[in-house]
Amino acid sequence: MKLYVFNPDTDMALANNEENYMAPASVRRMAQDLALLPVWYAQPGSAVLAPSAYNADYLQKMKQLFPLSIQLVTEPELPDYADSQVVPWGWNSSFRKRMLKGGILERRLPALSDLVEYRKLASRCFTIVLYGLFEFNEPIACTCGYHRLIEGTGPISGKVVKGFEDNYVLKALWSGSGKGLCWGHGAFTKATTAWCNRELERHGGLLAEPAYNKVEDFAMEFYSDGRGRLLFTGYSRFTTDTKGRYRGNILVSDAEVEQWLQEYVPLESVVRIRERLQKGLESFYKGCYTGPVGIDMMVCRLDGETPYAIHPHVELNLRMTMGMVAHQLYDNFVASGSRGVFNVDSYPSAEALQAQHEQDMKGYPLVVEDGKIVSGYLSLVPVTPQSKYRAYVRVEVC
């Protein structure tokens, strides 16, 4: 049996790199509130690890509306599922220790040496490899993108952004969802210098990149079978704020994403980008990683004869992503002829979330036909008197 676990602190745990890492209280709250999220992407016949309070009742209600064949497993029950295949949001050494301590057999978990290699592949510096796939091979029309890896222990100087000083972004090696970023314009400030020196001291490196004139965000989603094949599973369209932080997904078909991309670049360029990533990355994951691979991209506006280009290697996520969740939600639970949004948001208090939840249920009444959402609002996890986070979809007929 596969046992799915939502552990959203995985990027932070990789950065910390300690078996005894403990996430901040806000992230632990998120993990508890959204524990049941894997129900919507888990394979039929699997289980999801979540507290039984509230979640059991919610899951039963969802089974009455949708074709879900997922069971709930609580932490005290882990020894009864000791031989399960654990499928986390993402791997790290502290999560491995948690599962081992909970009762999962060690042979069902990755070895610590495997996680050392995985951590390297999950680092942002691996985008240098992606950059190399495009920079040192036959050019693909309508592409852009540049990364510069800065290594050492500091101190650092503004020379690291020489050539793109007007607007740039500095990136920590381990973080995700638009976090771990430091934006700059012109000369380094004291705050920027201090941020860089901290990252160099902690992790021995960081990335420096020009800040592109972004128009749109999207991603290509893949699956590594661990035997040398990287399978394309679809696209995801998402939105971010001005600082690059994730703000939600648009629920549309792959065909609609390709049609939308052709407003900016030829479809041939999109296909060639996809094929190059597949061929170029397969050897890296053979024998060392089985699971989802999400590659974030941007449509950028350029000055010159080509007005738009795709930046095909903004970020690589060697874990489950909200974009993959959104893609599976659309394919499996949204009716043909409908589209919508998927989002995860937080509130300063449980009362504020409860009020918004009730308002959305009244304002967007849920309509489900034949196990698929035709229109309306649905929280994908129970909203409890303690919840401060929710994941939800809002769907409408096109």
Tab-separated table of C-alpha atoms in Angstrom:
chain	number	residue	atom	x	y	z
A	1	MET	CA	0.000	0.000	0.000
A	2	LYS	CA	1.096	3.562	-0.692
A	3	LEU	CA	0.927	5.957	2.251
A	4	TYR	CA	0.816	9.641	1.282
A	5	VAL	CA	2.012	12.361	3.660
A	6	PHE	CA	1.759	16.133	3.284
A	7	ASN	CA	4.962	17.607	4.760
A	8	PRO	CA	5.173	21.192	3.433
A	9	ASP	CA	8.307	21.959	5.441
A	10	THR	CA	10.450	19.758	3.202
A	11	ASP	CA	12.359	22.615	1.501
A	12	MET	CA	13.138	24.187	4.874
A	13	ALA	CA	14.222	20.812	6.232
A	14	LEU	CA	16.579	20.321	3.269
A	15	ALA	CA	18.110	23.723	3.974
A	16	ASN	CA	18.566	22.865	7.653
A	17	ASN	CA	19.872	19.364	6.833
A	18	GLU	CA	19.460	18.004	10.370
A	19	GLU	CA	17.568	14.876	11.393
A	20	ASN	CA	16.126	16.690	14.409
A	21	TYR	CA	14.857	19.695	12.448
A	22	MET	CA	11.565	21.170	13.662
A	23	ALA	CA	9.561	23.497	11.419
A	24	PRO	CA	8.245	26.855	12.664
A	25	ALA	CA	4.836	26.768	14.377
A	26	SER	CA	3.095	28.346	11.364
A	27	VAL	CA	4.355	25.601	9.031
A	28	ARG	CA	3.352	22.882	11.519
A	29	ARG	CA	-0.104	24.466	11.590
A	30	MET	CA	-0.241	24.339	7.803
A	31	ALA	CA	0.795	20.670	7.781
A	32	GLN	CA	-1.988	19.809	10.210
A	33	ASP	CA	-4.688	21.895	8.525
A	34	LEU	CA	-3.882	20.529	5.052
A	35	ALA	CA	-2.979	16.976	6.075
A	36	LEU	CA	-5.786	15.525	3.973
A	37	LEU	CA	-4.757	17.294	0.741
A	38	PRO	CA	-3.114	14.143	-0.734
A	39	VAL	CA	-6.574	12.553	-0.960
A	40	TRP	CA	-6.998	14.485	-4.217
A	41	TYR	CA	-3.882	13.113	-5.917
A	42	ALA	CA	-3.251	9.756	-4.192
A	43	GLN	CA	-3.629	6.593	-6.237
A	44	PRO	CA	-6.853	4.616	-5.662
A	45	GLY	CA	-6.476	2.075	-2.868
A	46	SER	CA	-3.884	4.173	-1.031
A	47	ALA	CA	-3.912	5.795	2.402
A	48	VAL	CA	-3.246	9.315	3.678
A	49	LEU	CA	-1.608	10.087	7.026
A	50	ALA	CA	-3.737	12.621	8.943
A	51	PRO	CA	-5.277	13.152	12.388
A	52	SER	CA	-8.652	11.400	12.648
A	53	ALA	CA	-10.495	14.318	14.276
A	54	TYR	CA	-12.530	16.195	11.619
A	55	ASN	CA	-10.692	14.507	8.760
A	56	ALA	CA	-12.576	11.198	9.001
A	57	ASP	CA	-15.990	12.880	8.801
A	58	TYR	CA	-14.871	15.131	5.967
A	59	LEU	CA	-13.465	12.194	3.990
A	60	GLN	CA	-16.736	10.289	4.316
A	61	LYS	CA	-18.663	13.281	2.943
A	62	MET	CA	-16.275	13.592	0.008
A	63	LYS	CA	-16.667	9.887	-0.792
A	64	GLN	CA	-20.384	10.496	-1.213
A	65	LEU	CA	-19.656	13.127	-3.884
A	66	PHE	CA	-16.533	11.849	-5.632
A	67	PRO	CA	-15.033	8.469	-6.627
A	68	LEU	CA	-12.440	8.404	-3.841
A	69	SER	CA	-11.076	5.060	-2.627
A	70	ILE	CA	-8.623	6.397	-0.056
A	71	GLN	CA	-8.396	5.495	3.613
A	72	LEU	CA	-7.254	7.537	6.585
A	73	VAL	CA	-4.271	6.476	8.721
A	74	THR	CA	-3.309	8.213	11.959
A	75	GLU	CA	0.184	8.502	13.426
A	76	PRO	CA	-0.445	5.925	16.230
A	77	GLU	CA	-1.529	3.446	13.548
A	78	LEU	CA	1.759	3.643	11.616
A	79	PRO	CA	3.134	0.348	13.016
A	80	ASP	CA	0.144	-1.392	11.391
A	81	TYR	CA	1.348	-0.023	8.038
A	82	ALA	CA	5.051	-0.679	8.620
A	83	ASP	CA	5.577	-2.211	5.189
A	84	SER	CA	3.861	0.616	3.260
A	85	GLN	CA	5.509	2.609	0.499
A	86	VAL	CA	5.707	6.124	1.911
A	87	VAL	CA	4.960	8.914	-0.581
A	88	PRO	CA	5.718	12.289	1.036
A	89	TRP	CA	5.367	15.773	-0.432
A	90	GLY	CA	9.163	15.697	-0.446
A	91	TRP	CA	12.004	13.746	1.131
A	92	ASN	CA	14.486	14.942	3.754
A	93	SER	CA	16.385	13.366	6.634
A	94	SER	CA	14.103	14.657	9.399
A	95	PHE	CA	11.021	13.243	7.672
A	96	ARG	CA	12.795	9.908	7.254
A	97	LYS	CA	13.516	9.863	10.989
A	98	ARG	CA	9.879	10.692	11.760
A	99	MET	CA	8.645	7.752	9.682
A	100	LEU	CA	11.240	5.385	11.136
A	101	LYS	CA	10.351	6.426	14.668
A	102	GLY	CA	6.652	6.096	13.853
A	103	GLY	CA	7.038	2.450	12.884
A	104	ILE	CA	7.771	2.301	9.134
A	105	LEU	CA	10.342	-0.393	8.305
A	106	GLU	CA	13.771	1.011	7.496
A	107	ARG	CA	13.985	-1.017	4.295
A	108	ARG	CA	10.924	0.879	3.028
A	109	LEU	CA	12.699	4.212	3.446
A	110	PRO	CA	15.568	5.751	1.446
A	111	ALA	CA	19.021	5.334	2.926
A	112	LEU	CA	20.682	8.405	4.411
A	113	SER	CA	23.331	8.219	1.687
A	114	ASP	CA	20.564	8.368	-0.938
A	115	LEU	CA	19.138	11.471	0.718
A	116	VAL	CA	22.543	13.158	0.543
A	117	GLU	CA	22.481	12.717	-3.234
A	118	TYR	CA	18.819	13.709	-3.404
A	119	ARG	CA	19.544	16.930	-1.507
A	120	LYS	CA	22.153	17.887	-4.106
A	121	LEU	CA	19.722	17.252	-6.954
A	122	ALA	CA	17.000	19.248	-5.155
A	123	SER	CA	19.243	22.291	-4.742
A	124	ARG	CA	18.620	25.416	-6.786
A	125	CYS	CA	22.186	25.160	-8.042
A	126	PHE	CA	20.971	22.231	-10.154
A	127	THR	CA	19.270	24.829	-12.360
A	128	ILE	CA	22.799	25.501	-13.617
A	129	VAL	CA	22.555	22.050	-15.214
A	130	LEU	CA	19.231	23.015	-16.784
A	131	TYR	CA	20.787	26.245	-18.040
A	132	GLY	CA	23.599	24.217	-19.598
A	133	LEU	CA	21.126	22.046	-21.513
A	134	PHE	CA	20.033	25.146	-23.420
A	135	GLU	CA	23.214	27.218	-23.436
A	136	PHE	CA	25.595	24.564	-24.781
A	137	ASN	CA	23.328	22.776	-27.244
A	138	GLU	CA	21.567	23.752	-30.442
A	139	PRO	CA	19.631	26.968	-29.732
A	140	ILE	CA	15.857	26.812	-29.387
A	141	ALA	CA	13.991	29.798	-30.782
A	142	CYS	CA	12.195	32.090	-28.332
A	143	THR	CA	14.054	31.070	-25.167
A	144	CYS	CA	15.976	33.085	-22.595
A	145	GLY	CA	17.333	32.613	-19.088
A	146	TYR	CA	20.630	32.879	-17.224
A	147	HIS	CA	21.972	31.674	-13.854
A	148	ARG	CA	25.256	32.413	-12.127
A	149	LEU	CA	26.378	30.184	-9.238
A	150	ILE	CA	28.279	32.004	-6.488
A	151	GLU	CA	30.319	29.718	-4.237
A	152	GLY	CA	32.519	30.355	-1.220
A	153	THR	CA	32.196	31.605	2.325
A	154	GLY	CA	32.158	35.373	1.747
A	155	PRO	CA	32.439	38.243	2.152
A	156	ILE	CA	30.667	39.081	-1.087
A	157	SER	CA	30.706	42.103	-3.351
A	158	GLY	CA	28.339	43.578	-5.884
A	159	LYS	CA	30.524	42.211	-8.689
A	160	VAL	CA	28.486	38.990	-8.609
A	161	VAL	CA	25.709	40.781	-10.531
A	162	LYS	CA	28.014	42.459	-13.029
A	163	GLY	CA	26.253	42.602	-16.374
A	164	PHE	CA	22.719	42.764	-15.002
A	165	GLU	CA	22.983	45.335	-12.218
A	166	ASP	CA	19.787	47.183	-13.142
A	167	ASN	CA	17.476	44.455	-11.831
A	168	TYR	CA	18.505	41.138	-10.332
A	169	VAL	CA	17.397	38.405	-7.983
A	170	LEU	CA	19.567	36.387	-5.604
A	171	LYS	CA	18.368	32.923	-4.605
A	172	ALA	CA	19.061	30.659	-1.641
A	173	LEU	CA	20.043	27.132	-2.675
A	174	TRP	CA	17.196	25.438	-0.790
A	175	SER	CA	13.743	26.976	-0.670
A	176	GLY	CA	10.656	26.938	-2.810
A	177	SER	CA	7.320	28.509	-3.711
A	178	GLY	CA	8.999	31.845	-4.364
A	179	LYS	CA	10.737	31.988	-0.974
A	180	GLY	CA	14.428	32.403	-0.252
A	181	LEU	CA	14.706	35.272	-2.733
A	182	CYS	CA	16.454	38.621	-2.405
A	183	TRP	CA	15.580	41.230	-5.043
A	184	GLY	CA	17.931	44.061	-5.931
A	185	HIS	CA	18.386	47.108	-8.135
A	186	GLY	CA	21.710	48.821	-8.656
A	187	ALA	CA	24.483	48.645	-6.076
A	188	PHE	CA	24.313	46.207	-3.171
A	189	THR	CA	22.732	47.606	-0.012
A	190	LYS	CA	23.934	46.618	3.452
A	191	ALA	CA	20.876	44.396	3.794
A	192	THR	CA	21.591	42.644	0.473
A	193	THR	CA	25.234	42.105	1.391
A	194	ALA	CA	24.262	40.702	4.791
A	195	TRP	CA	21.708	38.337	3.181
A	196	CYS	CA	24.308	37.030	0.714
A	197	ASN	CA	26.979	36.541	3.366
A	198	ARG	CA	24.481	34.628	5.536
A	199	GLU	CA	23.647	32.267	2.671
A	200	LEU	CA	27.306	31.735	1.830
A	201	GLU	CA	28.135	31.001	5.449
A	202	ARG	CA	25.229	28.560	5.860
A	203	HIS	CA	25.263	26.747	2.545
A	204	GLY	CA	28.443	27.724	0.697
A	205	GLY	CA	26.646	29.205	-2.271
A	206	LEU	CA	23.768	31.099	-3.856
A	207	LEU	CA	22.449	31.926	-7.305
A	208	ALA	CA	22.505	35.321	-8.998
A	209	GLU	CA	20.212	35.998	-11.947
A	210	PRO	CA	18.906	38.946	-13.932
A	211	ALA	CA	15.310	39.866	-13.115
A	212	TYR	CA	13.374	39.333	-16.325
A	213	ASN	CA	10.319	41.253	-17.465
A	214	LYS	CA	7.891	38.465	-16.645
A	215	VAL	CA	4.489	38.306	-18.307
A	216	GLU	CA	3.174	34.891	-17.215
A	217	ASP	CA	4.066	31.864	-15.071
A	218	PHE	CA	3.651	28.198	-15.917
A	219	ALA	CA	5.359	24.868	-15.331
A	220	MET	CA	6.060	21.586	-17.039
A	221	GLU	CA	5.392	18.587	-14.825
A	222	PHE	CA	7.297	15.302	-15.173
A	223	TYR	CA	7.637	11.986	-13.362
A	224	SER	CA	10.942	10.164	-12.880
A	225	ASP	CA	10.466	6.398	-12.812
A	226	GLY	CA	13.864	5.860	-11.145
A	227	ARG	CA	15.029	3.667	-14.005
A	228	GLY	CA	16.134	6.358	-16.416
A	229	ARG	CA	12.857	7.581	-17.885
A	230	LEU	CA	11.412	11.046	-17.351
A	231	LEU	CA	7.752	11.076	-18.331
A	232	PHE	CA	5.898	14.284	-19.209
A	233	THR	CA	2.655	14.419	-17.198
A	234	GLY	CA	1.276	17.829	-18.175
A	235	TYR	CA	1.380	21.587	-17.673
A	236	SER	CA	0.292	23.836	-14.855
A	237	ARG	CA	-0.563	27.519	-15.044
A	238	PHE	CA	-0.016	29.460	-11.863
A	239	THR	CA	0.186	33.012	-10.587
A	240	THR	CA	2.705	34.751	-8.340
A	241	ASP	CA	2.951	38.134	-6.671
A	242	THR	CA	5.514	40.810	-7.578
A	243	LYS	CA	8.124	39.060	-5.402
A	244	GLY	CA	7.662	35.667	-7.052
A	245	ARG	CA	5.646	34.065	-4.228
A	246	TYR	CA	3.081	31.445	-5.241
A	247	ARG	CA	-0.518	32.687	-5.315
A	248	GLY	CA	-2.509	29.871	-6.925
A	249	ASN	CA	-3.210	27.808	-10.030
A	250	ILE	CA	-5.583	28.167	-12.949
A	251	LEU	CA	-7.549	24.977	-13.632
A	252	VAL	CA	-7.446	24.399	-17.393
A	253	SER	CA	-6.591	21.548	-19.748
A	254	ASP	CA	-3.150	20.913	-21.253
A	255	ALA	CA	-4.576	21.738	-24.678
A	256	GLU	CA	-5.724	25.128	-23.399
A	257	VAL	CA	-2.275	25.823	-21.922
A	258	GLU	CA	-0.612	25.092	-25.257
A	259	GLN	CA	-3.133	27.283	-27.061
A	260	TRP	CA	-2.452	30.074	-24.558
A	261	LEU	CA	1.333	29.756	-24.938
A	262	GLN	CA	0.990	30.174	-28.692
A	263	GLU	CA	-0.164	33.733	-28.066
A	264	TYR	CA	3.497	34.390	-27.194
A	265	VAL	CA	5.738	31.804	-28.870
A	266	PRO	CA	5.432	29.081	-31.543
A	267	LEU	CA	4.253	25.691	-30.247
A	268	GLU	CA	7.351	24.140	-31.835
A	269	SER	CA	9.540	25.964	-29.301
A	270	VAL	CA	7.430	24.667	-26.403
A	271	VAL	CA	7.675	21.083	-27.666
A	272	ARG	CA	11.437	21.344	-28.191
A	273	ILE	CA	11.906	22.718	-24.675
A	274	ARG	CA	9.957	19.792	-23.255
A	275	GLU	CA	11.862	17.207	-25.273
A	276	ARG	CA	15.249	18.679	-24.378
A	277	LEU	CA	14.472	18.627	-20.673
A	278	GLN	CA	13.262	15.036	-20.864
A	279	LYS	CA	16.312	13.788	-22.736
A	280	GLY	CA	18.800	15.885	-20.773
A	281	LEU	CA	17.573	15.032	-17.275
A	282	GLU	CA	16.826	11.319	-17.524
A	283	SER	CA	20.377	10.198	-16.721
A	284	PHE	CA	20.594	12.351	-13.582
A	285	TYR	CA	17.707	10.616	-11.784
A	286	LYS	CA	18.362	7.033	-12.858
A	287	GLY	CA	18.538	4.817	-9.792
A	288	CYS	CA	18.462	7.697	-7.294
A	289	TYR	CA	15.037	9.338	-7.532
A	290	THR	CA	11.527	8.148	-8.214
A	291	GLY	CA	8.806	10.760	-8.060
A	292	PRO	CA	7.477	14.030	-9.448
A	293	VAL	CA	9.684	16.681	-11.044
A	294	GLY	CA	8.234	20.156	-11.588
A	295	ILE	CA	10.082	22.778	-13.632
A	296	ASP	CA	8.817	26.343	-13.260
A	297	MET	CA	9.015	28.592	-16.316
A	298	MET	CA	8.140	32.138	-17.345
A	299	VAL	CA	6.959	33.926	-20.437
A	300	CYS	CA	9.139	37.051	-20.609
A	301	ARG	CA	8.846	40.244	-22.627
A	302	LEU	CA	12.028	41.106	-24.538
A	303	ASP	CA	13.378	44.182	-26.259
A	304	GLY	CA	14.155	43.324	-29.867
A	305	GLU	CA	12.819	41.491	-32.872
A	306	THR	CA	11.425	38.653	-30.758
A	307	PRO	CA	8.874	40.263	-28.415
A	308	TYR	CA	8.445	37.232	-26.109
A	309	ALA	CA	10.508	34.270	-24.959
A	310	ILE	CA	10.212	31.380	-22.524
A	311	HIS	CA	12.602	31.126	-19.594
A	312	PRO	CA	12.581	27.300	-19.341
A	313	HIS	CA	14.531	26.762	-16.113
A	314	VAL	CA	13.393	29.267	-13.497
A	315	GLU	CA	13.219	26.644	-10.769
A	316	LEU	CA	13.290	22.876	-10.398
A	317	ASN	CA	11.163	21.160	-7.739
A	318	LEU	CA	12.185	17.590	-6.961
A	319	ARG	CA	8.985	16.928	-5.018
A	320	MET	CA	5.231	17.212	-5.298
A	321	THR	CA	4.015	20.708	-6.172
A	322	MET	CA	0.749	22.610	-5.967
A	323	GLY	CA	0.831	22.743	-9.767
A	324	MET	CA	0.750	18.949	-9.942
A	325	VAL	CA	-2.117	18.874	-7.450
A	326	ALA	CA	-4.012	21.392	-9.594
A	327	HIS	CA	-3.344	19.384	-12.759
A	328	GLN	CA	-4.735	16.185	-11.242
A	329	LEU	CA	-7.686	18.028	-9.723
A	330	TYR	CA	-8.652	19.351	-13.140
A	331	ASP	CA	-8.218	16.013	-14.901
A	332	ASN	CA	-10.041	13.922	-12.304
A	333	PHE	CA	-12.575	16.142	-10.567
A	334	VAL	CA	-13.579	19.073	-12.826
A	335	ALA	CA	-16.346	18.571	-15.379
A	336	SER	CA	-15.675	19.026	-19.071
A	337	GLY	CA	-16.615	22.549	-20.099
A	338	SER	CA	-15.743	24.044	-16.713
A	339	ARG	CA	-12.618	25.795	-15.498
A	340	GLY	CA	-11.541	27.474	-12.287
A	341	VAL	CA	-8.847	28.264	-9.740
A	342	PHE	CA	-7.030	26.269	-7.088
A	343	ASN	CA	-5.448	28.040	-4.172
A	344	VAL	CA	-3.957	27.664	-0.715
A	345	ASP	CA	-4.381	30.616	1.599
A	346	SER	CA	-3.911	31.509	5.262
A	347	TYR	CA	-5.708	33.741	7.747
A	348	PRO	CA	-4.616	35.548	10.904
A	349	SER	CA	-7.264	33.758	12.955
A	350	ALA	CA	-9.473	30.690	12.760
A	351	GLU	CA	-12.527	32.952	13.029
A	352	ALA	CA	-11.493	34.910	9.928
A	353	LEU	CA	-11.052	31.714	7.915
A	354	GLN	CA	-14.359	30.299	9.121
A	355	ALA	CA	-16.170	33.478	8.092
A	356	GLN	CA	-14.608	33.440	4.606
A	357	HIS	CA	-15.329	29.738	4.205
A	358	GLU	CA	-19.018	30.223	5.023
A	359	GLN	CA	-19.212	33.251	2.731
A	360	ASP	CA	-17.698	31.280	-0.161
A	361	MET	CA	-20.067	28.345	0.346
A	362	LYS	CA	-23.038	30.718	0.127
A	363	GLY	CA	-21.629	32.826	-2.703
A	364	TYR	CA	-20.480	29.893	-4.858
A	365	PRO	CA	-22.824	26.938	-4.210
A	366	LEU	CA	-21.246	23.623	-5.150
A	367	VAL	CA	-22.680	21.668	-8.086
A	368	VAL	CA	-21.348	18.127	-8.611
A	369	GLU	CA	-22.491	15.804	-11.394
A	370	ASP	CA	-21.224	12.262	-11.946
A	371	GLY	CA	-18.400	12.780	-9.489
A	372	LYS	CA	-17.082	15.980	-11.072
A	373	ILE	CA	-17.398	19.647	-10.112
A	374	VAL	CA	-19.485	21.627	-12.564
A	375	SER	CA	-19.366	24.876	-10.618
A	376	GLY	CA	-18.976	26.347	-7.156
A	377	TYR	CA	-16.603	26.416	-4.211
A	378	LEU	CA	-15.119	23.407	-2.442
A	379	SER	CA	-12.618	23.370	0.393
A	380	LEU	CA	-10.327	20.398	-0.247
A	381	VAL	CA	-9.692	19.930	3.468
A	382	PRO	CA	-11.971	20.333	6.473
A	383	VAL	CA	-12.186	23.887	7.834
A	384	THR	CA	-12.209	23.355	11.588
A	385	PRO	CA	-12.556	25.749	14.551
A	386	GLN	CA	-8.745	25.691	14.767
A	387	SER	CA	-7.865	25.991	11.045
A	388	LYS	CA	-5.843	28.911	9.743
A	389	TYR	CA	-5.037	27.383	6.339
A	390	ARG	CA	-7.256	25.993	3.619
A	391	ALA	CA	-6.845	24.585	0.124
A	392	TYR	CA	-9.800	25.091	-2.169
A	393	VAL	CA	-11.112	25.181	-5.718
A	394	ARG	CA	-13.642	27.571	-7.243
A	395	VAL	CA	-15.076	26.414	-10.538
A	396	GLU	CA	-17.374	27.953	-13.133
A	397	VAL	CA	-18.873	26.866	-16.435
A	398	CYS	CA	-16.926	28.279	-19.374
